């Protein structure tokens, strides 16, 4: 492929939305209230919409006829480039919200930078996505505050979720080979530069929510290189089920 | 209020409905009118919410991104319908929590169709095409019903439902024109959903207990049997058009009636499902009650947080 770095770079962005969208989609009809149910479905819907834009573009770059669905549903587990954070399960609503919040703060800052990309398609996609993601970030931050500063039980649950998910935050700021190459071309975002602000914003919000910012410096990584947690395989077997069972058909 | 006064109010009330005037929440209404509307509107709201489950079952497995997005949007619409139908019901003086309680204890019913399982992707097509199709036939007349909040909610619901119906039929077209495997999947879904869809239009007229009163209040404009005939006459040509076969050996065009004659509906099955013994009744309730119970600490936290915010604001003001 002529433009392999750009292709991989786009997949690195889009896989986060794909896997998080799939996780949020699992909750549809099972949320703690009708309003949260609608909001979580809406986030899932936004994320899949973003995925389609990215993968349609990636398909064009690949130039060999592969479609958005081929890219989304027909790769092997080791070929998915999402961060470990987004594949973590919906253990309870605090984990769902914690995962969303820790990703949204990053996602919002990331898209603000991607808008400045010299690649006009990517900057246009970022421009569209950022409006949706700023709503996601408001939704998840509000819920972190509600749960953190709600009852004793909700505070404990929210704190547990943040503590457990914290280990996956550092990876958000790692650079892959595709990142480095596209950053050099003025296309990609240098995520290392987003790190300090990220931890500051997250920590401020946690304090406001009467939650402790975890002090642990032990972090997990590997998602960006396709080395995932055990959760991803099961998620993919749902995501890929139809395409694998009925190959080469139109739906 | 004396009996005479009530009679006079009832007379005025009946006249207003006869003149096609809308009844609004603050207007006087007979207690039976209120109760009937709470029953029917909440049943409708519950059907939207329980109806999210069979389709939600396929969100993570939708065959393409385009279908996944459409399905998510559809199920989200249903949640939205539930939300404004609950709100419309609340105008009659009952809370959403009380309505949930009625659903969870089995006191309130929801559409029986959702007690059937969704086994293949084609079921997403069949539900849109047949179930939403039958629902529209039931619901369009409600856009003119006498109770204002219900009629207004239904106008919006019907618009979205007809979009869902077309979307479902479009899934079926694609399958019916696809590979033999896909066509078989579509036919199998039609075979499983056809009869339950006919049952959705309600028991036959001689067995329907609410019809007469509901006609008077414009909660109904046609009888169950008339609606069922309308549904069949509308749907059979759609099946023919895409080469699928309606699973009824007795189905035949009646030149004289300009309608289709059709076979006997298995009403024993209908009553079995209505009484709680369909294939998925227990699972659907378990899912709803489970979500409600697992969400309790979340709702408590939201309440506690709102209260804390209010107190802090008050303190600041002092």
Coordinates of C-alpha atoms in Angstrom, one line a residue:
Chain A
X1 CA 0.0 0.0 0.0
X2 CA 1.4 3.4 -1.0
X3 CA 0.1 5.2 2.0
X4 CA 0.4 2.6 4.7
X5 CA 1.3 5.0 7.5
X6 CA -1.8 7.1 6.9
X7 CA -4.0 4.0 6.6
X8 CA -2.7 2.6 9.9
X9 CA -3.0 6.0 11.5
X10 CA -6.7 6.2 10.6
X11 CA -7.3 2.7 11.9
X12 CA -5.6 3.7 15.2
X13 CA -8.1 6.5 15.6
X14 CA -11.2 4.7 14.4
X15 CA -10.7 1.5 16.2
X16 CA -11.2 3.4 19.5
X17 CA -14.6 4.6 18.4
X18 CA -15.5 1.2 17.0
X19 CA -14.8 -0.8 20.1
X20 CA -16.2 1.8 22.5
X21 CA -19.3 2.1 20.3
X22 CA -19.7 -1.6 20.5
X23 CA -19.4 -1.6 24.3
X24 CA -22.0 1.2 24.6
X25 CA -24.3 -0.6 22.2
X26 CA -24.4 -3.6 24.5
X27 CA -26.2 -1.5 27.1
X28 CA -29.1 -0.6 24.8
X29 CA -32.3 -1.4 26.7
X30 CA -30.5 -2.3 30.0
X31 CA -29.6 1.2 31.4
X32 CA -30.4 2.4 34.9
X33 CA -33.0 4.8 33.5
X34 CA -34.7 5.5 30.2
X35 CA -32.8 8.8 29.9
X36 CA -29.3 7.2 30.4
X37 CA -30.4 4.4 28.1
X38 CA -31.1 6.9 25.4
X39 CA -27.9 8.9 26.1
X40 CA -25.7 5.7 26.0
X41 CA -27.3 4.6 22.7
X42 CA -26.8 8.0 21.3
X43 CA -23.1 7.9 22.2
X44 CA -22.8 4.5 20.5
X45 CA -24.6 5.9 17.5
X46 CA -22.2 8.9 17.2
X47 CA -19.2 6.7 17.6
X48 CA -20.3 4.3 14.8
X49 CA -21.1 7.2 12.6
X50 CA -17.5 8.5 13.1
X51 CA -16.1 5.0 12.4
X52 CA -17.9 4.9 9.1
X53 CA -16.3 8.2 8.0
X54 CA -12.9 7.1 9.0
X55 CA -13.1 3.6 7.4
X56 CA -14.6 4.9 4.2
X57 CA -11.6 7.2 3.9
X58 CA -9.2 4.3 4.9
X59 CA -10.8 2.1 2.2
X60 CA -10.1 4.8 -0.4
X61 CA -6.5 5.1 0.7
X62 CA -6.0 1.3 0.6
X63 CA -7.4 1.5 -3.0
X64 CA -8.0 -2.2 -3.3
X65 CA -11.8 -2.2 -3.0
X66 CA -11.9 -3.0 0.7
X67 CA -15.0 -1.6 2.3
X68 CA -15.8 0.0 5.7
X69 CA -17.3 -3.3 6.8
X70 CA -14.2 -5.3 5.6
X71 CA -12.1 -3.1 7.7
X72 CA -14.4 -3.1 10.7
X73 CA -15.3 -6.7 10.8
X74 CA -12.8 -8.9 9.0
X75 CA -9.5 -8.3 10.7
X76 CA -7.9 -10.7 13.1
X77 CA -7.8 -9.8 16.8
X78 CA -4.1 -8.8 16.7
X79 CA -4.8 -6.3 13.9
X80 CA -7.1 -4.1 16.0
X81 CA -5.3 -1.0 17.2
X82 CA -7.6 0.4 19.8
X83 CA -6.3 1.3 23.3
X84 CA -7.0 -1.2 26.0
X85 CA -9.2 1.3 27.9
X86 CA -12.1 1.2 25.4
X87 CA -12.4 -2.6 25.4
X88 CA -12.9 -2.9 29.1
X89 CA -16.3 -4.4 30.0
X90 CA -19.5 -2.8 31.4
X91 CA -18.8 -4.2 34.8
X92 CA -21.4 -1.8 36.2
X93 CA -22.6 1.7 35.4
X94 CA -19.6 3.3 37.2
X95 CA -17.2 1.4 34.9
X96 CA -19.2 2.4 31.9
X97 CA -19.1 6.0 33.0
X98 CA -15.5 5.9 34.1
X99 CA -14.3 4.4 30.8
X100 CA -16.3 6.9 28.9
X101 CA -15.0 9.8 30.9
X102 CA -11.4 8.8 30.8
X103 CA -11.6 8.4 27.0
X104 CA -13.8 11.5 26.3
X105 CA -11.3 13.9 27.9
X106 CA -8.6 12.5 25.7
X107 CA -10.8 12.3 22.7
X108 CA -11.9 15.9 22.9
X109 CA -8.4 17.2 23.2
X110 CA -7.3 14.9 20.4
X111 CA -10.0 16.0 18.0
X112 CA -9.2 19.7 18.7
X113 CA -5.7 19.0 17.4
X114 CA -6.8 16.8 14.5
X115 CA -8.9 19.7 13.2
X116 CA -5.6 21.3 12.4
X117 CA -4.3 18.3 10.3
X118 CA -2.9 19.1 6.9
X119 CA -5.0 16.2 5.7
X120 CA -8.3 17.9 4.7
X121 CA -10.5 14.8 5.0
X122 CA -9.2 14.1 8.5
X123 CA -9.6 17.7 9.6
X124 CA -13.2 17.7 8.2
X125 CA -14.0 14.5 10.0
X126 CA -12.5 15.9 13.2
X127 CA -14.6 19.0 12.8
X128 CA -17.8 17.0 12.6
X129 CA -16.9 14.6 15.4
X130 CA -15.8 17.3 18.0
X131 CA -19.3 18.6 18.4
X132 CA -20.6 15.1 19.2
X133 CA -17.6 14.3 21.5
X134 CA -18.0 17.6 23.5
X135 CA -21.5 16.3 24.3
X136 CA -20.1 12.9 25.3
X137 CA -17.6 14.6 27.6
X138 CA -20.3 16.7 29.2
X139 CA -22.5 13.7 29.8
X140 CA -19.7 11.5 31.2
X141 CA -18.3 14.3 33.4
X142 CA -21.7 15.1 34.8
X143 CA -22.2 11.5 35.7
X144 CA -18.8 11.2 37.3
X145 CA -19.8 14.1 39.5
X146 CA -23.2 12.6 40.3
X147 CA -21.8 9.3 41.2
X148 CA -18.7 10.6 43.0
X149 CA -20.7 13.2 44.9
X150 CA -23.9 11.2 45.3
X151 CA -24.3 8.5 48.0
X152 CA -21.5 6.7 49.9
X153 CA -22.2 3.6 47.8
X154 CA -22.0 5.4 44.5
X155 CA -18.8 7.2 45.6
X156 CA -17.2 3.9 46.4
X157 CA -18.3 2.3 43.1
X158 CA -17.1 5.3 41.1
X159 CA -13.8 5.3 42.9
X160 CA -13.3 1.6 42.3
X161 CA -14.0 2.0 38.7
X162 CA -11.5 4.9 38.3
X163 CA -8.9 3.0 40.3
X164 CA -9.2 0.0 38.0
X165 CA -9.4 1.9 34.8
X166 CA -6.5 4.2 35.6
X167 CA -3.9 1.6 34.5
X168 CA -5.1 2.0 30.9
X169 CA -4.8 5.8 30.7
X170 CA -1.1 6.2 30.0
X171 CA -1.3 4.2 26.7
X172 CA -3.5 7.0 25.3
X173 CA -0.3 9.1 24.9
X174 CA 2.0 6.5 23.4
X175 CA 3.2 7.1 19.8
X176 CA 3.1 4.3 17.3
X177 CA 5.2 4.1 14.2
X178 CA 2.3 5.4 12.1
X179 CA 1.8 8.2 14.6
X180 CA 5.4 9.3 14.3
X181 CA 5.4 9.2 10.5
X182 CA 2.1 11.1 10.2
X183 CA 3.1 13.7 12.8
X184 CA 6.3 14.4 10.8
X185 CA 4.1 15.1 7.8
X186 CA 1.8 17.5 9.7
X187 CA -1.1 15.1 9.4
X188 CA -1.1 13.3 12.7
X189 CA -1.5 14.6 16.2
X190 CA 1.5 14.3 18.6
X191 CA -0.5 12.8 21.5
X192 CA 2.5 13.1 23.9
X193 CA 1.8 16.8 24.1
X194 CA -1.8 16.2 25.3
X195 CA -0.7 14.2 28.4
X196 CA -0.1 16.9 31.0
X197 CA -3.3 18.7 30.3
X198 CA -5.2 15.5 30.3
X199 CA -4.1 14.5 33.8
X200 CA -4.7 18.0 35.0
X201 CA -8.3 18.1 33.7
X202 CA -9.1 14.6 34.8
X203 CA -7.7 15.3 38.3
X204 CA -9.6 18.6 38.7
X205 CA -12.9 16.9 37.7
X206 CA -12.2 14.0 40.1
X207 CA -11.6 16.4 42.9
X208 CA -14.8 18.3 42.1
X209 CA -16.6 14.9 42.2
X210 CA -15.0 14.1 45.6
X211 CA -12.9 11.3 44.2
X212 CA -9.2 10.6 44.7
X213 CA -6.9 10.8 41.7
X214 CA -5.1 7.4 41.7
X215 CA -1.4 7.6 42.5
X216 CA -0.4 4.3 40.9
X217 CA 2.3 4.6 38.2
X218 CA 1.8 1.1 37.0
X219 CA 0.3 1.2 33.5
X220 CA -0.8 -1.3 30.9
X221 CA -0.1 -1.0 27.3
X222 CA -0.2 -3.0 24.1
X223 CA -3.6 -2.2 22.4
X224 CA -2.0 0.1 19.9
X225 CA 0.2 -2.8 18.8
X226 CA -2.7 -5.3 18.8
X227 CA -1.8 -6.9 22.1
X228 CA -5.1 -6.7 23.9
X229 CA -6.8 -7.8 27.1
X230 CA -8.8 -11.1 27.1
X231 CA -12.0 -9.1 26.8
X232 CA -11.5 -8.1 23.1
X233 CA -11.8 -11.5 21.6
X234 CA -15.4 -12.0 22.9
X235 CA -16.4 -8.5 21.8
X236 CA -15.1 -9.3 18.3
X237 CA -16.9 -12.6 18.1
X238 CA -20.1 -10.6 18.3
X239 CA -19.0 -7.8 16.1
X240 CA -17.8 -10.2 13.4
X241 CA -20.4 -12.9 13.7
X242 CA -22.5 -12.2 10.6
X243 CA -19.6 -11.4 8.3
X244 CA -17.7 -14.5 9.4
X245 CA -20.7 -16.8 9.2
X246 CA -22.0 -15.5 5.9
X247 CA -19.0 -14.3 3.9
X248 CA -19.2 -12.2 0.8
X249 CA -22.9 -11.2 1.1
X250 CA -24.6 -7.9 1.0
X251 CA -26.9 -6.8 3.8
Chain B
X1 CA -70.6 16.4 43.7
X2 CA -74.2 15.2 43.4
X3 CA -75.1 12.4 41.0
X4 CA -77.1 14.9 38.9
X5 CA -74.1 17.2 38.6
X6 CA -71.9 14.3 37.5
X7 CA -74.5 13.2 34.9
X8 CA -74.5 16.7 33.5
X9 CA -70.7 16.8 33.3
X10 CA -70.7 13.4 31.7
X11 CA -73.2 14.6 29.1
X12 CA -71.1 17.7 28.3
X13 CA -68.0 15.5 28.1
X14 CA -69.6 13.1 25.7
X15 CA -70.8 16.0 23.6
X16 CA -67.3 17.4 23.4
X17 CA -65.9 14.1 22.2
X18 CA -68.6 13.8 19.7
X19 CA -67.7 17.3 18.3
X20 CA -64.1 16.0 18.0
X21 CA -62.8 18.4 20.6
X22 CA -59.7 17.3 22.5
X23 CA -59.8 16.5 26.2
X24 CA -56.8 18.1 28.0
X25 CA -55.2 17.1 31.3
X26 CA -56.9 19.7 33.5
X27 CA -60.4 19.1 32.0
X28 CA -62.9 17.2 33.9
X29 CA -63.2 13.6 32.8
X30 CA -65.0 10.5 34.0
X31 CA -62.9 8.3 36.2
X32 CA -63.4 5.4 33.8
X33 CA -62.0 7.5 31.0
X34 CA -58.9 8.3 33.1
X35 CA -58.3 4.7 34.1
X36 CA -58.8 3.4 30.5
X37 CA -56.4 5.9 29.2
X38 CA -53.8 5.1 31.9
X39 CA -54.2 1.4 31.0
X40 CA -53.9 1.8 27.3
X41 CA -51.2 4.5 27.2
X42 CA -49.0 2.9 29.7
X43 CA -49.4 -0.4 28.0
X44 CA -48.2 1.3 24.8
X45 CA -45.3 2.9 26.6
X46 CA -44.3 -0.5 28.2
X47 CA -44.5 -2.1 24.7
X48 CA -41.9 0.5 23.4
X49 CA -39.6 -0.2 26.3
X50 CA -39.9 -4.0 26.3
X51 CA -39.8 -3.9 22.5
X52 CA -36.2 -2.5 22.7
X53 CA -35.0 -5.9 24.0
X54 CA -35.6 -8.2 21.0
X55 CA -34.0 -5.8 18.6
X56 CA -31.3 -4.7 21.1
X57 CA -30.4 -8.4 21.0
X58 CA -28.9 -7.8 17.5
X59 CA -27.1 -4.5 17.9
X60 CA -23.7 -6.0 18.7
X61 CA -24.1 -8.5 15.8
X62 CA -25.6 -6.4 13.0
X63 CA -24.0 -7.5 9.7
X64 CA -22.7 -4.1 8.6
X65 CA -21.9 -0.7 10.0
X66 CA -24.8 0.9 8.1
X67 CA -27.3 -1.6 9.5
X68 CA -25.8 -1.3 13.0
X69 CA -26.3 2.5 12.9
X70 CA -29.8 2.2 11.6
X71 CA -30.7 -0.4 14.2
X72 CA -29.3 1.7 17.0
X73 CA -31.2 4.7 15.8
X74 CA -34.4 2.6 15.6
X75 CA -34.1 1.2 19.1
X76 CA -33.3 4.7 20.4
X77 CA -36.5 6.0 18.7
X78 CA -38.4 3.4 20.6
X79 CA -36.9 4.5 23.9
X80 CA -37.9 8.1 22.9
X81 CA -41.5 6.9 22.2
X82 CA -41.5 5.2 25.6
X83 CA -40.3 8.5 27.2
X84 CA -43.0 10.7 25.7
X85 CA -45.8 8.1 26.2
X86 CA -44.9 7.8 29.8
X87 CA -44.9 11.6 30.1
X88 CA -48.3 11.7 28.4
X89 CA -49.6 9.1 30.8
X90 CA -48.3 11.1 33.8
X91 CA -50.6 13.9 32.8
X92 CA -53.4 11.6 34.0
X93 CA -52.1 11.7 37.6
X94 CA -49.8 8.7 37.9
X95 CA -46.0 8.7 38.2
X96 CA -43.5 6.9 36.0
X97 CA -42.3 4.9 38.9
X98 CA -45.8 3.7 39.6
X99 CA -46.1 2.7 36.0
X100 CA -42.8 0.7 36.1
X101 CA -44.0 -1.0 39.3
X102 CA -47.2 -2.1 37.4
X103 CA -45.0 -3.5 34.6
X104 CA -42.6 -5.2 36.9
X105 CA -45.2 -6.9 39.0
X106 CA -47.1 -8.1 35.9
X107 CA -50.1 -5.9 36.6
X108 CA -49.7 -4.0 33.4
X109 CA -49.4 -5.7 30.1
X110 CA -47.3 -4.9 27.0
X111 CA -47.6 -6.1 23.4
X112 CA -47.3 -9.9 23.4
X113 CA -45.3 -9.9 20.2
X114 CA -42.2 -9.0 22.1
X115 CA -42.3 -12.3 23.9
X116 CA -41.0 -14.1 20.8
X117 CA -37.2 -14.5 20.4
X118 CA -35.1 -12.8 17.7
X119 CA -33.1 -15.7 16.3
X120 CA -31.5 -14.4 13.1
X121 CA -30.7 -11.1 11.5
X122 CA -33.7 -11.5 9.2
X123 CA -35.9 -11.1 12.4
X124 CA -34.8 -7.4 12.4
X125 CA -36.3 -7.1 8.9
X126 CA -39.5 -9.1 9.8
X127 CA -40.1 -7.0 13.0
X128 CA -39.8 -3.7 11.1
X129 CA -41.9 -4.9 8.2
X130 CA -44.6 -6.8 10.0
X131 CA -44.6 -5.8 13.7
X132 CA -44.1 -2.1 13.0
X133 CA -46.5 -2.5 10.0
X134 CA -49.2 -3.9 12.3
X135 CA -48.4 -1.3 15.0
X136 CA -49.0 1.5 12.5
X137 CA -52.3 0.2 11.5
X138 CA -53.3 0.1 15.2
X139 CA -51.8 3.5 15.9
X140 CA -52.7 5.8 13.0
X141 CA -56.3 6.2 14.1
X142 CA -54.9 7.3 17.5
X143 CA -53.5 10.5 16.0
X144 CA -57.1 11.6 16.2
X145 CA -58.0 10.2 19.5
X146 CA -59.9 12.3 22.0
X147 CA -57.2 12.7 24.7
X148 CA -54.9 15.6 23.6
X149 CA -51.5 14.5 25.0
X150 CA -52.0 11.0 23.6
X151 CA -53.0 12.2 20.2
X152 CA -50.1 14.6 19.9
X153 CA -47.6 11.9 21.1
X154 CA -49.0 9.5 18.5
X155 CA -48.5 11.9 15.6
X156 CA -44.8 11.8 16.2
X157 CA -44.7 8.1 17.0
X158 CA -46.5 7.3 13.8
X159 CA -44.1 9.3 11.6
X160 CA -41.1 7.4 13.0
X161 CA -42.9 4.0 12.9
X162 CA -43.6 4.3 9.2
X163 CA -39.9 5.0 8.7
X164 CA -39.0 1.9 10.7
X165 CA -41.5 -0.1 8.7
X166 CA -39.8 0.9 5.4
X167 CA -36.4 0.2 6.9
X168 CA -37.6 -3.3 7.9
X169 CA -39.0 -4.1 4.5
X170 CA -35.8 -2.9 2.9
X171 CA -33.8 -5.4 5.0
X172 CA -36.2 -8.1 3.7
X173 CA -35.8 -7.0 0.1
X174 CA -32.1 -7.2 0.4
X175 CA -32.3 -10.7 1.9
X176 CA -34.9 -11.9 -0.6
X177 CA -32.7 -10.8 -3.5
X178 CA -29.6 -12.2 -1.9
X179 CA -28.0 -15.6 -1.8
X180 CA -30.2 -18.8 -1.3
X181 CA -29.1 -18.7 2.3
X182 CA -30.2 -15.2 2.8
X183 CA -33.5 -15.8 1.1
X184 CA -34.1 -18.8 3.3
X185 CA -33.3 -16.7 6.4
X186 CA -35.9 -14.2 5.2
X187 CA -38.6 -16.8 4.6
X188 CA -37.9 -18.4 8.0
X189 CA -38.4 -15.1 9.7
X190 CA -41.6 -14.5 7.9
X191 CA -42.8 -17.9 8.8
X192 CA -42.2 -17.3 12.5
X193 CA -43.4 -13.7 12.7
X194 CA -46.5 -13.8 10.5
X195 CA -49.1 -15.3 12.8
X196 CA -47.9 -13.5 15.9
X197 CA -48.2 -10.2 13.9
X198 CA -51.8 -11.0 13.0
X199 CA -52.4 -11.6 16.7
X200 CA -51.1 -8.1 17.5
X201 CA -54.3 -6.7 16.1
X202 CA -56.1 -8.2 19.1
X203 CA -58.7 -10.9 19.7
X204 CA -61.6 -11.3 17.3
X205 CA -64.4 -8.7 17.7
X206 CA -66.7 -11.2 19.5
X207 CA -64.0 -11.7 22.1
X208 CA -62.8 -8.1 22.5
X209 CA -64.0 -6.7 25.8
X210 CA -63.0 -3.1 25.4
X211 CA -64.1 -2.3 21.8
X212 CA -67.5 -0.6 22.3
X213 CA -66.3 1.9 24.9
X214 CA -63.1 2.6 23.1
X215 CA -64.9 3.4 19.9
X216 CA -67.0 5.9 21.7
X217 CA -63.9 7.7 23.1
X218 CA -62.1 7.4 19.7
X219 CA -59.4 5.3 21.2
X220 CA -60.5 3.0 18.4
X221 CA -62.0 3.8 15.0
X222 CA -62.1 0.3 13.5
X223 CA -62.6 -3.1 15.1
X224 CA -59.8 -5.6 15.5
X225 CA -61.0 -7.7 12.7
X226 CA -61.2 -4.8 10.3
X227 CA -57.7 -3.7 11.2
X228 CA -56.4 -7.3 10.8
X229 CA -58.0 -7.5 7.3
X230 CA -56.4 -4.2 6.4
X231 CA -53.0 -5.4 7.6
X232 CA -53.3 -8.7 5.6
X233 CA -54.5 -6.9 2.4
X234 CA -51.6 -4.5 2.6
X235 CA -48.9 -7.0 3.4
X236 CA -49.6 -9.9 1.1
X237 CA -48.7 -8.0 -2.1
X238 CA -45.5 -6.8 -0.4
X239 CA -44.5 -10.4 0.2
X240 CA -45.4 -11.4 -3.3
X241 CA -43.3 -8.6 -4.7
X242 CA -40.1 -9.9 -3.1
X243 CA -40.9 -13.6 -3.7
X244 CA -41.6 -14.6 -0.2
X245 CA -44.5 -16.9 0.7
X246 CA -47.0 -16.1 3.5
X247 CA -47.2 -19.2 5.7
X248 CA -50.9 -19.7 5.3
X249 CA -52.2 -22.4 3.0
X250 CA -55.7 -21.0 3.2
X251 CA -54.8 -17.5 2.1
X252 CA -56.7 -16.7 -1.1
X253 CA -57.9 -13.6 -2.9
X254 CA -61.6 -13.1 -2.6
X255 CA -62.9 -11.3 -5.7
X256 CA -66.2 -10.6 -4.2
X257 CA -65.0 -9.1 -1.0
X258 CA -61.9 -7.5 -2.7
X259 CA -59.9 -8.8 0.2
X260 CA -57.9 -11.9 1.2
X261 CA -59.5 -14.8 3.0
X262 CA -57.1 -16.3 5.5
X263 CA -56.7 -19.3 7.7
X264 CA -57.6 -19.8 11.4
X265 CA -55.4 -18.0 13.9
X266 CA -54.2 -20.2 16.8
X267 CA -55.9 -18.3 19.6
X268 CA -54.7 -20.8 22.2
X269 CA -51.2 -19.7 21.5
X270 CA -52.3 -16.0 21.7
X271 CA -53.8 -16.5 25.2
X272 CA -50.8 -18.6 26.3
X273 CA -48.5 -15.7 25.5
X274 CA -50.8 -13.1 26.9
X275 CA -51.1 -15.0 30.2
X276 CA -47.3 -15.0 30.6
X277 CA -46.3 -18.3 29.1
X278 CA -44.8 -17.3 25.8
X279 CA -41.2 -18.3 24.8
X280 CA -39.7 -15.1 26.2
X281 CA -42.1 -13.6 28.8
X282 CA -39.9 -14.5 31.7
X283 CA -36.7 -13.4 30.1
X284 CA -38.1 -10.1 29.0
X285 CA -39.4 -9.3 32.5
X286 CA -36.1 -10.5 34.1
X287 CA -34.2 -8.1 31.8
X288 CA -36.5 -5.2 32.7
X289 CA -36.6 -5.8 36.4
X290 CA -32.8 -6.6 36.4
X291 CA -32.0 -3.3 34.7
X292 CA -34.2 -1.4 37.2
X293 CA -32.7 -3.1 40.2
X294 CA -29.1 -2.8 39.0
X295 CA -29.8 0.9 38.3
X296 CA -31.2 1.7 41.8
X297 CA -27.9 2.9 43.3
X298 CA -27.4 5.1 40.2
X299 CA -30.8 6.7 40.5
X300 CA -30.3 7.1 44.3
X301 CA -26.9 8.8 43.6
X302 CA -28.5 11.2 41.1
X303 CA -31.2 12.2 43.6
X304 CA -28.7 12.6 46.4
X305 CA -26.4 14.7 44.2
X306 CA -29.2 17.0 43.1
X307 CA -30.2 17.5 46.7
X308 CA -26.6 18.3 47.8
X309 CA -26.4 20.8 44.9
X310 CA -29.6 22.4 46.0
X311 CA -28.5 22.7 49.6
X312 CA -25.1 24.2 48.6
X313 CA -26.9 26.8 46.5
X314 CA -29.2 27.7 49.4
X315 CA -26.2 28.1 51.7
X316 CA -24.5 30.4 49.2
X317 CA -27.7 32.5 49.0
X318 CA -27.8 32.9 52.8

